[in-house]
Structure formats: structure tokens, C-alpha cells
Amino acid sequence: MTDRTYPDAVADDFPTPPTSFTDREERTIEIRPYEGSDEGYEALVQMYDTFDPADRAQGIPPSGEPRIREWLDAILGSDCYNVIAWCDDEVAGHATLVPDEDAYELAIFVHQTYQRAGIGTHLIRGLLGHGQAAGVEKVWLTVERWNRAAVSLYKKIGFETSNAESFELEMGLRLTDDAG
């Protein structure tokens, strides 16, 4: 067990994917759970292979197709929850919940072509809805403290800072009640 803390209050309900919306660039985006298709897998490989190295944090996503495939194989497993933001047949973004002891770690990636269009907000909300529907109780993440836009987004969604002792903030959210 870790000494990570989470809010006492359970977060509001989040939308369960599939959902769709129009982003700030007037593109139709659909948030769908990853369901193990070869098409979805290869589209994720393509997105990550063209991912801007400047947008990588904490070594993820990895670079180079073999390392990307190895990483995806780990986070697309049956014990993880994943949603993909699709714009037609192209992946605009991906978010995952990866089990970590008694909680799940959240990671989100929006391809640079689609950033600053509101996709990240919908992607996180869809992932959290997917997790709520599956009974995930607690979610945590780390974010670089200088990334004010991301910190603000996470707070707006309901995450609370649980550890601010390094250059990264650790934030937590309670998705469901452990008694329920």
C-alpha cells in the first residue's frame, strides 16, 4: 500500500463512452473504448510514431515503433482501461487507466495536430466514465507543476493535489465508493 491520499467525496458521474462532440476546430470527435481491434492498435501505433518528442513526459510515450508496440502491449492489457479519441479513421488522442496497487494511474496523450481543441477534456471524462462503469474506485496521476493548463484541467474535473513535494504534482480522484 502507498501513502497516497484521495478525496473523501466521490466525483460526479462522467459520461460512459462511446460519446461524440464537435471540437473547437469544428471536427467531429468520437470517444470510444479500446476493444482490442487490430485497426485500433495500428492506429495507436501510427499516432505515437508521429508524436511530438516535446510532448513526451516521464519517458512516455516511448519513441520508435518497437518500443511503442511493447509499451502498448503492456497498457492495452485486460487489466487496464483505455479510450481513444477518433477523428474519422485517425487517432486524435488516447487515455489509459493502469492498475497500481489499490488504485489506477491515469495517463493521457493528445496528438499535437489535435491539441488545444478541447479533446483532452472529453478524453479524460470519457476514460473516467469508462472506469466508473467498471467499478474503478481511485485514480491518481502526476503532472509537471509548470503545466498550468493541465493542472487547471485536472482540478476542474475534480482531481485534488495529494503530494506537491517535487517538481511534479501528484493528484487523486475518488471515482466510486469502496463500500458500493
mmCIF file of C-alpha atoms in Angstrom:
data_model
loop_
_atom_site.group_PDB
_atom_site.id
_atom_site.type_symbol
_atom_site.label_atom_id
_atom_site.label_comp_id
_atom_site.label_asym_id
_atom_site.label_seq_id
_atom_site.Cartn_x
_atom_site.Cartn_y
_atom_site.Cartn_z
ATOM 1 C CA MET A 1 0.000 0.000 0.000
ATOM 2 C CA THR A 2 1.120 3.531 -0.660
ATOM 3 C CA ASP A 3 0.589 6.618 1.462
ATOM 4 C CA ARG A 4 -1.226 8.272 -1.432
ATOM 5 C CA THR A 5 -4.344 10.184 -0.372
ATOM 6 C CA TYR A 6 -7.640 10.649 -2.177
ATOM 7 C CA PRO A 7 -10.588 12.961 -1.652
ATOM 8 C CA ASP A 8 -13.278 11.619 0.678
ATOM 9 C CA ALA A 9 -16.047 12.708 -1.682
ATOM 10 C CA VAL A 10 -16.868 10.621 -4.730
ATOM 11 C CA ALA A 11 -16.618 12.504 -8.032
ATOM 12 C CA ASP A 12 -19.672 13.324 -10.094
ATOM 13 C CA ASP A 13 -20.723 10.874 -12.758
ATOM 14 C CA PHE A 14 -18.774 11.021 -16.004
ATOM 15 C CA PRO A 15 -20.141 10.110 -19.454
ATOM 16 C CA THR A 16 -19.681 6.491 -20.434
ATOM 17 C CA PRO A 17 -18.238 6.092 -23.939
ATOM 18 C CA PRO A 18 -18.963 5.937 -26.767
ATOM 19 C CA THR A 19 -19.643 9.661 -26.936
ATOM 20 C CA SER A 20 -19.094 12.241 -29.647
ATOM 21 C CA PHE A 21 -18.696 16.001 -29.809
ATOM 22 C CA THR A 22 -17.524 18.795 -32.106
ATOM 23 C CA ASP A 23 -14.135 20.186 -31.108
ATOM 24 C CA ARG A 24 -13.045 23.835 -31.281
ATOM 25 C CA GLU A 25 -11.808 23.267 -34.851
ATOM 26 C CA GLU A 26 -15.279 22.032 -35.919
ATOM 27 C CA ARG A 27 -14.099 18.417 -36.232
ATOM 28 C CA THR A 28 -16.357 15.587 -35.124
ATOM 29 C CA ILE A 29 -14.550 13.559 -32.473
ATOM 30 C CA GLU A 30 -15.768 10.247 -31.096
ATOM 31 C CA ILE A 31 -14.518 8.850 -27.788
ATOM 32 C CA ARG A 32 -14.677 5.042 -27.813
ATOM 33 C CA PRO A 33 -13.343 2.343 -25.508
ATOM 34 C CA TYR A 34 -10.433 0.384 -26.949
ATOM 35 C CA GLU A 35 -11.761 -3.090 -27.673
ATOM 36 C CA GLY A 36 -8.686 -4.923 -28.887
ATOM 37 C CA SER A 37 -9.068 -4.497 -32.639
ATOM 38 C CA ASP A 38 -6.056 -4.652 -34.949
ATOM 39 C CA GLU A 39 -7.339 -1.450 -36.597
ATOM 40 C CA GLY A 40 -7.335 0.411 -33.270
ATOM 41 C CA TYR A 41 -3.936 -0.973 -32.300
ATOM 42 C CA GLU A 42 -2.294 0.016 -35.587
ATOM 43 C CA ALA A 43 -3.918 3.463 -35.469
ATOM 44 C CA LEU A 44 -2.454 3.969 -31.975
ATOM 45 C CA VAL A 45 0.985 2.886 -33.202
ATOM 46 C CA GLN A 46 0.681 5.433 -36.033
ATOM 47 C CA MET A 47 -0.330 8.240 -33.651
ATOM 48 C CA TYR A 48 2.504 7.526 -31.227
ATOM 49 C CA ASP A 49 5.061 7.092 -34.013
ATOM 50 C CA THR A 50 4.351 10.689 -35.130
ATOM 51 C CA PHE A 51 4.007 12.074 -31.593
ATOM 52 C CA ASP A 52 5.980 15.280 -30.960
ATOM 53 C CA PRO A 53 9.002 14.451 -28.758
ATOM 54 C CA ALA A 54 8.471 17.764 -26.932
ATOM 55 C CA ASP A 55 5.124 16.442 -25.656
ATOM 56 C CA ARG A 56 6.655 13.381 -24.010
ATOM 57 C CA ALA A 57 6.793 13.348 -20.222
ATOM 58 C CA GLN A 58 8.380 10.886 -17.826
ATOM 59 C CA GLY A 59 9.620 8.846 -20.795
ATOM 60 C CA ILE A 60 6.197 8.202 -22.266
ATOM 61 C CA PRO A 61 5.101 7.655 -24.844
ATOM 62 C CA PRO A 62 8.302 5.920 -25.907
ATOM 63 C CA SER A 63 9.820 6.657 -29.293
ATOM 64 C CA GLY A 64 10.484 4.173 -32.068
ATOM 65 C CA GLU A 65 7.947 1.661 -33.325
ATOM 66 C CA PRO A 66 9.309 -1.432 -31.496
ATOM 67 C CA ARG A 67 9.272 0.370 -28.131
ATOM 68 C CA ILE A 68 5.835 1.861 -28.855
ATOM 69 C CA ARG A 69 4.442 -1.615 -29.575
ATOM 70 C CA GLU A 70 5.992 -3.047 -26.413
ATOM 71 C CA TRP A 71 4.533 -0.210 -24.323
ATOM 72 C CA LEU A 72 1.084 -0.520 -25.943
ATOM 73 C CA ASP A 73 1.093 -4.276 -25.325
ATOM 74 C CA ALA A 74 1.543 -3.506 -21.611
ATOM 75 C CA ILE A 75 -1.104 -0.772 -21.276
ATOM 76 C CA LEU A 76 -3.740 -2.309 -23.542
ATOM 77 C CA GLY A 77 -3.963 -5.447 -21.398
ATOM 78 C CA SER A 78 -7.222 -6.732 -19.959
ATOM 79 C CA ASP A 79 -6.451 -5.233 -16.535
ATOM 80 C CA CYS A 80 -6.243 -1.690 -17.980
ATOM 81 C CA TYR A 81 -8.964 0.649 -19.232
ATOM 82 C CA ASN A 82 -8.382 2.581 -22.454
ATOM 83 C CA VAL A 83 -10.326 5.050 -24.567
ATOM 84 C CA ILE A 84 -9.421 6.509 -27.938
ATOM 85 C CA ALA A 85 -10.452 9.844 -29.444
ATOM 86 C CA TRP A 86 -11.163 9.258 -33.128
ATOM 87 C CA CYS A 87 -11.419 11.876 -35.873
ATOM 88 C CA ASP A 88 -12.750 9.864 -38.797
ATOM 89 C CA ASP A 89 -10.239 6.974 -39.096
ATOM 90 C CA GLU A 90 -7.390 8.771 -37.344
ATOM 91 C CA VAL A 91 -6.491 8.648 -33.642
ATOM 92 C CA ALA A 92 -6.515 12.149 -32.165
ATOM 93 C CA GLY A 93 -5.753 11.025 -28.624
ATOM 94 C CA HIS A 94 -5.604 8.158 -26.165
ATOM 95 C CA ALA A 95 -6.080 7.859 -22.415
ATOM 96 C CA THR A 96 -5.452 4.900 -20.133
ATOM 97 C CA LEU A 97 -6.010 3.749 -16.571
ATOM 98 C CA VAL A 98 -3.258 1.351 -15.473
ATOM 99 C CA PRO A 99 -3.609 -0.620 -12.218
ATOM 100 C CA ASP A 100 -1.174 0.345 -9.470
ATOM 101 C CA GLU A 101 -1.663 -1.398 -6.109
ATOM 102 C CA ASP A 102 -5.094 -0.278 -4.843
ATOM 103 C CA ALA A 103 -5.734 2.399 -7.484
ATOM 104 C CA TYR A 104 -5.274 3.219 -11.182
ATOM 105 C CA GLU A 105 -2.788 5.643 -12.700
ATOM 106 C CA LEU A 106 -4.159 7.898 -15.423
ATOM 107 C CA ALA A 107 -2.148 8.874 -18.491
ATOM 108 C CA ILE A 108 -3.448 10.920 -21.414
ATOM 109 C CA PHE A 109 -1.947 11.824 -24.777
ATOM 110 C CA VAL A 110 -3.386 14.122 -27.442
ATOM 111 C CA HIS A 111 -1.562 14.251 -30.771
ATOM 112 C CA GLN A 112 -0.122 17.697 -31.488
ATOM 113 C CA THR A 113 -2.379 18.083 -34.555
ATOM 114 C CA TYR A 114 -5.401 17.987 -32.246
ATOM 115 C CA GLN A 115 -4.198 19.878 -29.169
ATOM 116 C CA ARG A 116 -5.918 22.973 -27.774
ATOM 117 C CA ALA A 117 -9.265 21.969 -29.284
ATOM 118 C CA GLY A 118 -10.989 20.588 -26.161
ATOM 119 C CA ILE A 119 -10.303 16.952 -26.972
ATOM 120 C CA GLY A 120 -8.286 16.257 -23.817
ATOM 121 C CA THR A 121 -11.166 17.256 -21.551
ATOM 122 C CA HIS A 122 -13.595 14.922 -23.326
ATOM 123 C CA LEU A 123 -10.988 12.157 -23.453
ATOM 124 C CA ILE A 124 -10.366 12.278 -19.679
ATOM 125 C CA ARG A 125 -14.073 12.495 -18.891
ATOM 126 C CA GLY A 126 -14.757 9.518 -21.187
ATOM 127 C CA LEU A 127 -11.965 7.489 -19.595
ATOM 128 C CA LEU A 128 -13.238 8.272 -16.099
ATOM 129 C CA GLY A 129 -16.775 7.307 -17.174
ATOM 130 C CA HIS A 130 -15.404 4.042 -18.551
ATOM 131 C CA GLY A 131 -13.631 3.464 -15.227
ATOM 132 C CA GLN A 132 -16.716 4.336 -13.167
ATOM 133 C CA ALA A 133 -18.819 1.881 -15.173
ATOM 134 C CA ALA A 134 -16.232 -0.822 -14.431
ATOM 135 C CA GLY A 135 -16.157 -0.038 -10.694
ATOM 136 C CA VAL A 136 -12.736 1.647 -10.519
ATOM 137 C CA GLU A 137 -12.576 3.312 -7.110
ATOM 138 C CA LYS A 138 -9.488 5.547 -7.094
ATOM 139 C CA VAL A 139 -7.425 7.251 -9.794
ATOM 140 C CA TRP A 140 -4.161 9.157 -9.496
ATOM 141 C CA LEU A 141 -1.814 10.976 -11.846
ATOM 142 C CA THR A 142 1.313 13.048 -11.849
ATOM 143 C CA VAL A 143 1.726 16.285 -13.760
ATOM 144 C CA GLU A 144 4.628 18.684 -14.048
ATOM 145 C CA ARG A 145 3.768 21.618 -11.811
ATOM 146 C CA TRP A 146 4.686 24.161 -14.532
ATOM 147 C CA ASN A 147 1.984 22.680 -16.818
ATOM 148 C CA ARG A 148 -0.673 25.088 -15.589
ATOM 149 C CA ALA A 149 -3.187 24.214 -18.311
ATOM 150 C CA ALA A 150 -3.129 20.522 -17.386
ATOM 151 C CA VAL A 151 -3.236 21.217 -13.630
ATOM 152 C CA SER A 152 -6.213 23.524 -14.146
ATOM 153 C CA LEU A 153 -7.991 20.904 -16.271
ATOM 154 C CA TYR A 154 -7.434 18.150 -13.709
ATOM 155 C CA LYS A 155 -8.727 20.388 -10.911
ATOM 156 C CA LYS A 156 -11.790 21.330 -12.964
ATOM 157 C CA ILE A 157 -12.548 17.629 -13.461
ATOM 158 C CA GLY A 158 -12.281 17.029 -9.709
ATOM 159 C CA PHE A 159 -8.718 15.885 -9.025
ATOM 160 C CA GLU A 160 -7.157 17.170 -5.811
ATOM 161 C CA THR A 161 -3.438 17.615 -5.145
ATOM 162 C CA SER A 162 -2.207 14.888 -2.804
ATOM 163 C CA ASN A 163 1.558 15.441 -2.986
ATOM 164 C CA ALA A 164 3.376 18.600 -4.079
ATOM 165 C CA GLU A 165 6.846 17.896 -2.733
ATOM 166 C CA SER A 166 8.709 17.626 -6.058
ATOM 167 C CA PHE A 167 8.689 19.257 -9.486
ATOM 168 C CA GLU A 168 5.636 17.116 -10.204
ATOM 169 C CA LEU A 169 2.257 17.296 -8.558
ATOM 170 C CA GLU A 170 0.509 14.090 -7.630
ATOM 171 C CA MET A 171 -3.266 14.361 -7.860
ATOM 172 C CA GLY A 172 -6.032 11.957 -6.902
ATOM 173 C CA LEU A 173 -9.731 11.411 -7.540
ATOM 174 C CA ARG A 174 -12.270 9.045 -5.982
ATOM 175 C CA LEU A 175 -14.451 7.624 -8.779
ATOM 176 C CA THR A 176 -16.635 5.243 -6.801
ATOM 177 C CA ASP A 177 -17.325 4.452 -3.175
ATOM 178 C CA ASP A 178 -15.372 1.440 -1.933
ATOM 179 C CA ALA A 179 -18.415 0.373 0.079
ATOM 180 C CA GLY A 180 -20.531 0.234 -3.064
#
